[in-house]
Short mmCIF file of C-alpha atoms and ligand atoms in Angstrom, two decimals:
data_model
loop_
_atom_site.label_atom_id
_atom_site.label_comp_id
_atom_site.label_asym_id
_atom_site.label_seq_id
_atom_site.Cartn_x
_atom_site.Cartn_y
_atom_site.Cartn_z
CA MET A 1 1.50 18.56 -8.25
CA VAL A 2 3.69 16.17 -6.29
CA LYS A 3 6.94 16.76 -4.40
CA GLY A 4 9.67 14.24 -3.61
CA ASP A 5 12.81 12.55 -4.94
CA ILE A 6 12.05 11.94 -8.60
CA ALA A 7 13.72 9.28 -10.77
CA PHE A 8 12.96 8.07 -14.29
CA THR A 9 14.73 7.19 -17.55
CA SER A 10 14.15 9.46 -20.56
CA SER A 11 16.84 7.37 -22.29
CA LYS A 12 18.31 3.95 -21.58
CA ASP A 13 21.75 5.16 -20.67
CA LYS A 14 21.16 7.00 -17.44
CA LEU A 15 18.64 7.84 -14.77
CA ASP A 16 17.14 11.33 -14.72
CA ILE A 17 17.20 12.35 -11.06
CA TYR A 18 15.61 15.38 -9.38
CA GLU A 19 16.19 15.55 -5.66
CA ASP A 20 13.45 17.12 -3.53
CA ALA A 21 11.68 18.59 -6.57
CA TYR A 22 8.17 19.49 -7.68
CA LEU A 23 6.47 17.67 -10.56
CA ILE A 24 3.57 19.59 -12.04
CA VAL A 25 0.67 17.67 -13.56
CA GLU A 26 -2.13 19.15 -15.65
CA ASP A 27 -4.96 17.13 -17.23
CA GLY A 28 -3.22 13.94 -16.21
CA GLN A 29 0.03 14.84 -17.96
CA VAL A 30 3.45 15.96 -16.83
CA VAL A 31 4.01 19.68 -17.44
CA LYS A 32 7.42 20.14 -15.87
CA ILE A 33 9.73 19.25 -13.03
CA SER A 34 11.31 22.07 -11.08
CA LYS A 35 13.48 22.43 -8.06
CA ASN A 36 11.95 25.71 -6.97
CA LEU A 37 8.28 26.43 -7.30
CA GLU A 38 7.52 29.31 -9.66
CA GLU A 39 5.13 32.05 -8.55
CA SER A 40 2.45 30.92 -11.04
CA TYR A 41 2.22 27.48 -9.38
CA LYS A 42 2.18 28.73 -5.79
CA ASP A 43 -1.56 28.11 -5.38
CA TYR A 44 -1.52 24.56 -6.80
CA PRO A 45 -2.37 21.83 -4.29
CA VAL A 46 0.75 19.81 -3.45
CA GLU A 47 0.88 16.14 -2.50
CA ASP A 48 3.95 16.24 -0.31
CA TYR A 49 6.07 13.09 -0.61
CA THR A 50 9.27 14.63 0.72
CA SER A 51 11.99 11.97 1.16
CA LYS A 52 9.94 9.40 -0.78
CA LEU A 53 10.90 8.22 -4.27
CA ILE A 54 8.59 9.12 -7.16
CA ILE A 55 9.06 6.81 -10.15
CA PRO A 56 7.00 5.87 -13.24
CA GLY A 57 4.46 3.04 -12.85
CA PHE A 58 5.65 -0.34 -14.10
CA ILE A 59 4.55 -1.81 -17.42
CA ASP A 60 4.09 -5.58 -17.87
CA ILE A 61 3.74 -6.24 -21.59
CA HIS A 62 2.87 -9.95 -21.49
CA LEU A 63 0.83 -12.02 -19.05
CA HIS A 64 -2.05 -14.51 -19.10
CA ALA A 65 -4.92 -13.57 -16.77
CA PRO A 66 -6.64 -17.00 -16.70
CA GLN A 67 -3.37 -18.65 -15.71
CA TYR A 68 -3.21 -16.68 -12.45
CA PRO A 69 -4.50 -19.57 -10.28
CA ASN A 70 -1.60 -21.65 -11.66
CA MET A 71 1.14 -19.21 -10.64
CA GLY A 72 3.92 -21.29 -9.09
CA LEU A 73 2.53 -24.64 -10.27
CA GLY A 74 4.01 -27.19 -12.65
CA LEU A 75 7.20 -25.29 -13.37
CA ASP A 76 9.27 -28.45 -13.62
CA LYS A 77 8.05 -28.96 -17.18
CA GLU A 78 8.95 -27.59 -20.60
CA LEU A 79 6.60 -25.44 -22.65
CA ILE A 80 4.49 -27.94 -24.62
CA PRO A 81 3.95 -30.52 -21.80
CA TRP A 82 3.31 -27.60 -19.40
CA LEU A 83 0.66 -26.21 -21.73
CA GLU A 84 -1.01 -29.60 -22.02
CA THR A 85 -0.79 -30.61 -18.36
CA TYR A 86 -1.43 -27.37 -16.52
CA THR A 87 -2.37 -24.47 -18.72
CA PHE A 88 -5.02 -25.77 -21.09
CA PRO A 89 -7.02 -27.53 -18.31
CA GLU A 90 -7.07 -24.26 -16.33
CA GLU A 91 -8.00 -22.11 -19.32
CA GLU A 92 -10.98 -24.36 -19.99
CA LYS A 93 -12.72 -23.02 -16.89
CA TYR A 94 -13.43 -19.50 -18.11
CA GLY A 95 -16.82 -20.25 -19.57
CA ASP A 96 -17.74 -19.77 -15.90
CA LEU A 97 -18.11 -16.05 -15.22
CA GLU A 98 -18.20 -16.40 -11.45
CA TYR A 99 -14.86 -18.18 -11.48
CA SER A 100 -13.55 -15.60 -13.98
CA ARG A 101 -14.53 -12.78 -11.66
CA ARG A 102 -12.87 -14.40 -8.67
CA VAL A 103 -9.61 -14.86 -10.54
CA PHE A 104 -9.57 -11.50 -12.35
CA THR A 105 -10.38 -9.33 -9.32
CA ARG A 106 -7.57 -11.04 -7.44
CA LEU A 107 -5.16 -10.56 -10.35
CA ILE A 108 -6.04 -6.88 -10.81
CA ASN A 109 -5.67 -6.24 -7.09
CA ASP A 110 -2.24 -7.82 -7.21
CA LEU A 111 -1.16 -5.87 -10.30
CA TRP A 112 -2.18 -2.74 -8.38
CA ARG A 113 -0.33 -3.93 -5.29
CA PHE A 114 2.92 -4.47 -7.19
CA GLY A 115 2.71 -1.11 -8.96
CA THR A 116 2.00 -2.41 -12.45
CA THR A 117 -0.06 0.47 -13.75
CA ARG A 118 -0.41 -0.85 -17.33
CA SER A 119 -0.33 -4.34 -18.72
CA VAL A 120 -0.82 -6.25 -21.95
CA VAL A 121 -2.88 -9.32 -21.23
CA PHE A 122 -4.02 -12.59 -22.80
CA ALA A 123 -7.49 -13.69 -21.71
CA SER A 124 -8.80 -17.11 -22.82
CA ILE A 125 -10.90 -18.13 -25.84
CA HIS A 126 -14.06 -17.14 -23.95
CA LYS A 127 -15.77 -14.00 -25.21
CA GLU A 128 -17.84 -13.12 -22.16
CA SER A 129 -15.00 -13.76 -19.76
CA THR A 130 -12.72 -11.54 -21.87
CA LYS A 131 -15.30 -8.75 -21.76
CA LEU A 132 -15.58 -9.16 -18.00
CA LEU A 133 -11.80 -8.83 -17.67
CA MET A 134 -11.90 -5.61 -19.69
CA ASP A 135 -14.78 -4.23 -17.61
CA LEU A 136 -12.92 -5.03 -14.40
CA PHE A 137 -9.81 -3.25 -15.66
CA VAL A 138 -11.93 -0.20 -16.51
CA GLU A 139 -13.43 -0.30 -13.02
CA SER A 140 -9.95 -0.55 -11.46
CA GLY A 141 -8.50 2.57 -13.08
CA LEU A 142 -5.43 0.65 -14.33
CA GLY A 143 -4.52 0.60 -18.01
CA ALA A 144 -4.51 -2.57 -20.15
CA TYR A 145 -4.68 -4.09 -23.57
CA VAL A 146 -6.73 -7.28 -23.29
CA GLY A 147 -7.01 -9.96 -25.97
CA LYS A 148 -9.47 -12.79 -26.44
CA VAL A 149 -7.27 -15.74 -27.36
CA ASN A 150 -7.81 -17.32 -30.78
CA MET A 151 -7.00 -20.97 -31.41
CA ASP A 152 -8.64 -23.43 -33.75
CA ARG A 153 -6.30 -26.45 -33.78
CA ASN A 154 -3.75 -28.48 -31.83
CA THR A 155 -5.26 -28.00 -28.41
CA LYS A 156 -7.83 -29.79 -26.25
CA LYS A 157 -11.23 -30.29 -27.85
CA GLU A 158 -12.79 -27.97 -25.27
CA LEU A 159 -10.47 -25.12 -26.29
CA THR A 160 -10.61 -25.64 -30.04
CA GLU A 161 -12.68 -22.85 -31.55
CA ASP A 162 -14.74 -23.00 -34.69
CA THR A 163 -12.77 -20.72 -37.00
CA ASN A 164 -15.69 -18.54 -38.02
CA GLN A 165 -16.99 -18.21 -34.49
CA SER A 166 -13.52 -17.22 -33.30
CA ILE A 167 -13.41 -14.42 -35.87
CA LEU A 168 -16.97 -13.26 -35.13
CA ASP A 169 -16.33 -13.15 -31.38
CA THR A 170 -13.11 -11.22 -31.88
CA GLU A 171 -14.79 -8.68 -34.14
CA GLU A 172 -17.64 -8.25 -31.67
CA ILE A 173 -15.21 -7.40 -28.88
CA ILE A 174 -13.28 -4.98 -31.07
CA LYS A 175 -16.45 -3.13 -32.10
CA GLU A 176 -17.72 -2.94 -28.55
CA TYR A 177 -14.47 -1.98 -26.82
CA ASN A 178 -12.27 -0.10 -29.30
CA ASP A 179 -13.61 3.31 -28.24
CA LYS A 180 -15.16 2.47 -24.91
CA SER A 181 -12.28 3.47 -22.63
CA ASP A 182 -9.08 5.44 -23.13
CA LEU A 183 -7.21 3.16 -20.71
CA VAL A 184 -8.48 -0.31 -21.64
CA LYS A 185 -8.33 -1.49 -25.25
CA PRO A 186 -8.70 -4.71 -27.23
CA ILE A 187 -5.73 -6.46 -28.84
CA ILE A 188 -5.84 -9.29 -31.39
CA THR A 189 -4.37 -12.44 -29.84
CA PRO A 190 -3.63 -15.52 -31.95
CA ARG A 191 -2.16 -17.76 -29.21
CA PHE A 192 0.81 -18.83 -31.33
CA VAL A 193 1.30 -20.29 -34.79
CA PRO A 194 0.86 -23.99 -33.82
CA THR A 195 -2.69 -23.46 -32.54
CA CYS A 196 -3.94 -21.35 -35.48
CA THR A 197 -4.95 -22.42 -38.97
CA GLU A 198 -3.99 -20.31 -41.97
CA GLY A 199 -7.61 -19.25 -42.37
CA LEU A 200 -7.73 -17.95 -38.81
CA LEU A 201 -4.40 -16.09 -39.10
CA GLU A 202 -5.52 -14.49 -42.35
CA ALA A 203 -8.85 -13.32 -40.91
CA LEU A 204 -7.19 -11.92 -37.77
CA GLY A 205 -4.68 -9.95 -39.86
CA ASN A 206 -7.60 -8.52 -41.83
CA LEU A 207 -9.36 -7.48 -38.61
CA ALA A 208 -6.18 -5.85 -37.30
CA ILE A 209 -5.94 -3.70 -40.40
CA LYS A 210 -9.67 -3.01 -40.76
CA TYR A 211 -10.05 -1.74 -37.19
CA LYS A 212 -6.44 -0.58 -36.63
CA VAL A 213 -6.14 -2.88 -33.63
CA PRO A 214 -2.78 -4.03 -32.22
CA VAL A 215 -1.63 -7.66 -32.11
CA GLN A 216 0.13 -9.91 -29.59
CA SER A 217 1.42 -13.46 -29.77
CA HIS A 218 4.35 -15.75 -28.94
CA LEU A 219 7.48 -16.23 -31.05
CA ASN A 220 10.50 -18.57 -30.89
CA GLU A 221 10.14 -19.51 -27.23
CA ASN A 222 11.22 -23.12 -27.22
CA THR A 223 13.20 -25.36 -29.58
CA SER A 224 10.41 -27.98 -29.96
CA GLU A 225 7.95 -25.22 -30.78
CA VAL A 226 10.27 -23.78 -33.45
CA ILE A 227 10.59 -27.24 -35.09
CA TRP A 228 6.81 -27.70 -34.93
CA VAL A 229 6.20 -24.39 -36.73
CA LYS A 230 8.67 -25.40 -39.43
CA GLU A 231 6.67 -28.63 -39.95
CA LEU A 232 3.34 -26.79 -40.05
CA PHE A 233 4.55 -24.06 -42.42
CA PRO A 234 7.33 -25.69 -44.50
CA ASN A 235 7.13 -22.99 -47.16
CA SER A 236 7.52 -20.02 -44.84
CA LYS A 237 10.94 -18.41 -44.61
CA ASN A 238 10.90 -18.58 -40.82
CA TYR A 239 8.57 -18.40 -37.78
CA ALA A 240 8.29 -14.59 -37.83
CA SER A 241 7.40 -14.52 -41.50
CA VAL A 242 4.32 -16.70 -40.86
CA TYR A 243 2.89 -13.80 -38.81
CA ASP A 244 4.24 -11.25 -41.27
CA ASP A 245 2.62 -13.00 -44.24
CA TYR A 246 -0.77 -12.58 -42.53
CA ASN A 247 -0.36 -8.90 -41.48
CA LEU A 248 0.24 -9.84 -37.86
CA PHE A 249 3.79 -8.54 -37.53
CA GLY A 250 3.92 -4.79 -37.15
CA GLN A 251 1.32 -3.89 -39.78
CA THR A 252 -0.40 -2.62 -36.63
CA LYS A 253 1.44 -2.24 -33.29
CA THR A 254 2.58 -5.72 -32.31
CA ILE A 255 4.15 -7.51 -29.33
CA MET A 256 5.87 -10.89 -29.63
CA ALA A 257 6.67 -12.67 -26.38
CA HIS A 258 10.00 -14.46 -25.71
CA CYS A 259 11.96 -14.23 -29.02
CA ILE A 260 14.70 -16.50 -27.67
CA TYR A 261 15.55 -18.36 -30.88
CA ASN A 262 15.10 -15.59 -33.45
CA THR A 263 17.47 -15.70 -36.40
CA ASP A 264 19.25 -12.44 -37.26
CA GLU A 265 16.86 -12.10 -40.18
CA GLU A 266 13.88 -12.32 -37.80
CA ILE A 267 15.39 -9.71 -35.48
CA ASP A 268 15.95 -7.42 -38.47
CA LEU A 269 12.31 -7.85 -39.51
CA MET A 270 11.18 -6.88 -36.01
CA ALA A 271 13.35 -3.75 -36.15
CA GLN A 272 12.10 -2.89 -39.62
CA ASN A 273 8.43 -3.39 -38.70
CA GLY A 274 8.73 -1.89 -35.19
CA VAL A 275 7.56 -5.13 -33.57
CA TYR A 276 8.04 -5.20 -29.77
CA ALA A 277 9.81 -8.06 -28.04
CA ALA A 278 8.44 -8.95 -24.59
CA HIS A 279 11.34 -10.26 -22.53
CA CYS A 280 10.14 -12.73 -19.87
CA PRO A 281 13.25 -13.87 -17.97
CA TYR A 282 11.50 -15.83 -15.18
CA SER A 283 9.23 -17.73 -17.53
CA ASN A 284 12.19 -18.54 -19.74
CA TYR A 285 14.02 -20.09 -16.80
CA ASN A 286 11.01 -21.94 -15.40
CA LEU A 287 10.02 -23.62 -18.67
CA SER A 288 13.69 -24.33 -19.59
CA SER A 289 13.14 -22.16 -22.64
CA GLY A 290 16.50 -20.40 -22.72
CA ILE A 291 17.93 -16.90 -22.36
CA MET A 292 16.94 -14.27 -24.88
CA PRO A 293 19.94 -12.50 -26.46
CA LEU A 294 18.47 -9.15 -25.47
CA ARG A 295 21.52 -7.08 -26.38
CA LYS A 296 21.17 -8.04 -30.06
CA PHE A 297 17.61 -6.70 -30.08
CA LEU A 298 18.63 -3.43 -28.43
CA ASP A 299 21.59 -2.98 -30.79
CA LYS A 300 19.37 -3.50 -33.81
CA GLY A 301 16.76 -1.04 -32.52
CA VAL A 302 13.93 -3.47 -31.75
CA PRO A 303 11.53 -1.97 -29.17
CA VAL A 304 11.63 -4.08 -26.00
CA GLY A 305 9.60 -4.29 -22.79
CA LEU A 306 9.72 -6.61 -19.78
CA ALA A 307 7.02 -9.06 -18.78
CA SER A 308 5.96 -11.52 -16.10
CA ASP A 309 4.36 -14.07 -18.48
CA ILE A 310 2.21 -15.35 -15.64
CA SER A 311 2.00 -18.31 -15.14
CA GLY A 312 5.11 -19.38 -17.04
CA GLY A 313 6.65 -16.73 -14.82
CA ASN A 314 6.26 -17.06 -11.07
CA SER A 315 6.18 -13.40 -9.99
CA LEU A 316 4.05 -10.40 -10.86
CA SER A 317 6.66 -8.09 -9.35
CA MET A 318 8.29 -5.97 -12.04
CA MET A 319 10.96 -5.15 -9.46
CA ARG A 320 11.97 -8.82 -9.42
CA ILE A 321 11.71 -8.99 -13.21
CA ILE A 322 14.01 -5.96 -13.68
CA ALA A 323 16.59 -7.65 -11.45
CA GLY A 324 15.94 -10.97 -13.25
CA ALA A 325 16.51 -9.37 -16.66
CA ILE A 326 19.89 -8.04 -15.52
CA GLN A 327 20.83 -11.44 -14.08
CA ALA A 328 19.76 -13.24 -17.27
CA SER A 329 21.78 -10.81 -19.40
CA LYS A 330 24.88 -11.57 -17.32
CA MET A 331 24.51 -15.31 -17.85
CA LYS A 332 24.05 -14.67 -21.57
CA TRP A 333 27.17 -12.50 -21.59
CA LEU A 334 29.19 -15.37 -20.11
CA GLY A 335 27.59 -17.88 -22.48
CA THR A 336 28.47 -15.83 -25.55
CA GLU A 337 32.15 -15.39 -24.68
CA LYS A 338 31.37 -11.91 -23.37
CA GLU A 339 30.07 -10.70 -26.72
CA LEU A 340 26.58 -9.59 -25.68
CA ALA A 341 27.11 -6.96 -23.00
CA PRO A 342 24.94 -7.32 -19.89
CA LEU A 343 22.16 -4.82 -19.13
CA SER A 344 22.95 -1.84 -16.96
CA PHE A 345 20.57 -0.93 -14.15
CA SER A 346 19.25 2.10 -16.03
CA GLU A 347 18.66 0.02 -19.17
CA ALA A 348 16.62 -2.56 -17.28
CA PHE A 349 14.63 0.12 -15.45
CA TYR A 350 13.97 1.83 -18.78
CA LEU A 351 12.65 -1.40 -20.33
CA ALA A 352 10.15 -1.85 -17.46
CA THR A 353 8.92 1.75 -17.73
CA LYS A 354 9.41 3.78 -20.90
CA GLY A 355 10.38 0.75 -23.04
CA GLY A 356 7.11 -1.12 -22.52
CA GLY A 357 5.21 2.10 -21.84
CA SER A 358 5.77 3.36 -25.37
CA PHE A 359 3.35 0.65 -26.55
CA PHE A 360 0.66 2.71 -24.80
CA GLY A 361 1.81 6.09 -26.16
CA LYS A 362 3.53 8.70 -24.01
CA VAL A 363 3.73 6.46 -20.96
CA GLY A 364 6.55 5.34 -18.67
CA SER A 365 8.53 8.56 -18.29
CA PHE A 366 8.15 11.99 -16.68
CA GLU A 367 9.12 14.04 -19.71
CA GLU A 368 6.78 16.85 -20.66
CA GLY A 369 3.53 15.58 -22.18
CA TYR A 370 3.79 12.08 -20.69
CA ASP A 371 0.82 10.62 -18.82
CA PHE A 372 1.49 10.95 -15.11
CA ASP A 373 1.58 7.24 -14.21
CA ALA A 374 3.59 7.07 -11.02
CA LEU A 375 4.45 5.14 -7.89
CA ILE A 376 5.35 6.66 -4.55
CA ILE A 377 7.98 4.55 -2.81
CA ASP A 378 8.68 4.66 0.90
CA ASP A 379 12.10 3.07 0.96
CA SER A 380 12.89 4.04 4.55
CA PRO A 381 12.72 0.42 5.80
CA LEU A 382 15.45 -0.46 3.27
CA THR A 383 17.85 2.37 4.07
CA GLY A 384 19.28 4.26 7.04
CA ILE A 385 22.50 2.35 7.57
CA LYS A 386 24.72 4.45 5.32
CA ASP A 387 24.20 7.43 3.04
CA LEU A 388 22.83 6.51 -0.36
CA THR A 389 22.29 8.47 -3.57
CA ILE A 390 18.81 8.46 -5.10
CA GLU A 391 20.02 6.00 -7.75
CA GLU A 392 21.31 3.69 -5.02
CA ARG A 393 18.01 3.95 -3.14
CA LEU A 394 16.20 2.96 -6.34
CA GLN A 395 18.55 -0.01 -6.81
CA LYS A 396 17.81 -1.17 -3.28
CA PHE A 397 14.07 -0.89 -3.86
CA ILE A 398 14.30 -2.87 -7.11
CA TYR A 399 16.53 -5.63 -5.73
CA ILE A 400 15.30 -6.02 -2.16
CA GLY A 401 12.07 -4.00 -1.90
CA ASP A 402 8.57 -5.31 -2.38
CA ASP A 403 4.95 -4.20 -2.67
CA ARG A 404 4.96 -2.94 0.94
CA ASN A 405 7.25 -0.11 -0.11
CA ILE A 406 4.74 1.17 -2.68
CA ILE A 407 2.48 3.60 -0.86
CA GLU A 408 0.55 5.25 -3.74
CA ARG A 409 -0.15 4.61 -7.41
CA TYR A 410 -1.22 7.14 -10.05
CA VAL A 411 -2.54 6.52 -13.55
CA LYS A 412 -2.99 9.50 -15.90
CA GLY A 413 -2.78 11.85 -12.92
CA ARG A 414 -5.46 10.05 -10.91
CA LYS A 415 -4.65 8.35 -7.63
CA VAL A 416 -5.74 4.71 -7.91
CA ARG A 417 -7.06 2.99 -4.78
CA LYS A 418 -7.10 -0.77 -4.15
CA PRO A 419 -9.58 -1.83 -6.82
CA PHE A 420 -11.52 -4.74 -5.31
N1 GUN B 501 2.96 -20.38 -26.07
C1 GUN B 501 1.67 -20.61 -26.39
N2 GUN B 501 0.86 -20.44 -25.33
C2 GUN B 501 1.66 -20.09 -24.31
C3 GUN B 501 1.43 -19.76 -22.94
O1 GUN B 501 0.30 -19.77 -22.43
N3 GUN B 501 2.52 -19.44 -22.20
C4 GUN B 501 3.78 -19.42 -22.72
N4 GUN B 501 4.81 -19.09 -21.94
N5 GUN B 501 4.04 -19.73 -23.99
C5 GUN B 501 2.99 -20.07 -24.78
FE1 FE B 502 2.95 -16.19 -22.68
#
């Protein structure tokens, strides 16, 4: 049981706030929140966080672990030249397990530091390095979906997989890791359509269905990429339908990153198939990709989460990304003659918690039955000048706070210490 000032979003429209309240946790799950402690709970041990904020852990639904050493580098380029100049040469290095370990322990420590309790992660094409990343996540106590990247064309020779080997390696990881941990799971990860042959896409869709494994990829990020996909698949209706034709678009739980240039038909297909959009506002600025028309996705009922897209994005902080998503939505609002309404604070907070968290199950909220994934925030250095409501304190933390304000992290009811 914890006690403090509790804030979360059970729905997008408003914050649920409980001032100076008790939150009761049993078997890692939220049982109830109450202002006064009932007799039956009197003997429960209490972690007393009076005057601190208690909020759900953040969820980052799209980032690339092997790109972590590149964070902040080469962001004056557009997507395809950036991939060729910076990203592919870095991703080549992960045949080296010592280097992999150095990068991944640092990344996981930093995810912990910034309060990202669950994430959905691309590894590289390398099987052993991907397994190491999964093992390190298990060791850390943080939750993650981790995918070995598949690509068998249109990249550097060193990163071009043999199609059969790519499928065999992916299946091996699925078999080994599908039931190994309840917090760390495999996810099928075709990089994006341009780097995958039809044979590879077809085999990956079959694996997804055979083993009931989720899928992640990229969709409609950049105008040159969209044209390239049209050239590669002239007979497909659109970019999304290439994935859909191969059972990689919601046939099992699926996340598509970016979705900036989706047609209305593609947005409808995402809504129909329950495909998640990962909104990556910083990456979309850095690589001159564009601004996703997020409001259209929300209005049509597409599930949405927020994401850092390291290293297209330049910050792991979901606080910054929540603020960035609101800022991006305001620029979009202006650019569409005020048709697509900007995000409210509660909507953006929801997307970074319950929105992305729903990909993991009952995660990202403090409603009954949800996993108790939580952050304890000491916002006292940010306040004290004038009286603030709990919602205002949360706004301050999101806009001007940083990792120093996060004093504890919980995942499934367990306190998680600095992993490495
Ligand atoms: N599209 C294909 N690969 C990538 C990647 O690594 N990052 C981003 N932002 N887009 C991609
Ligand atoms: Fe990405």
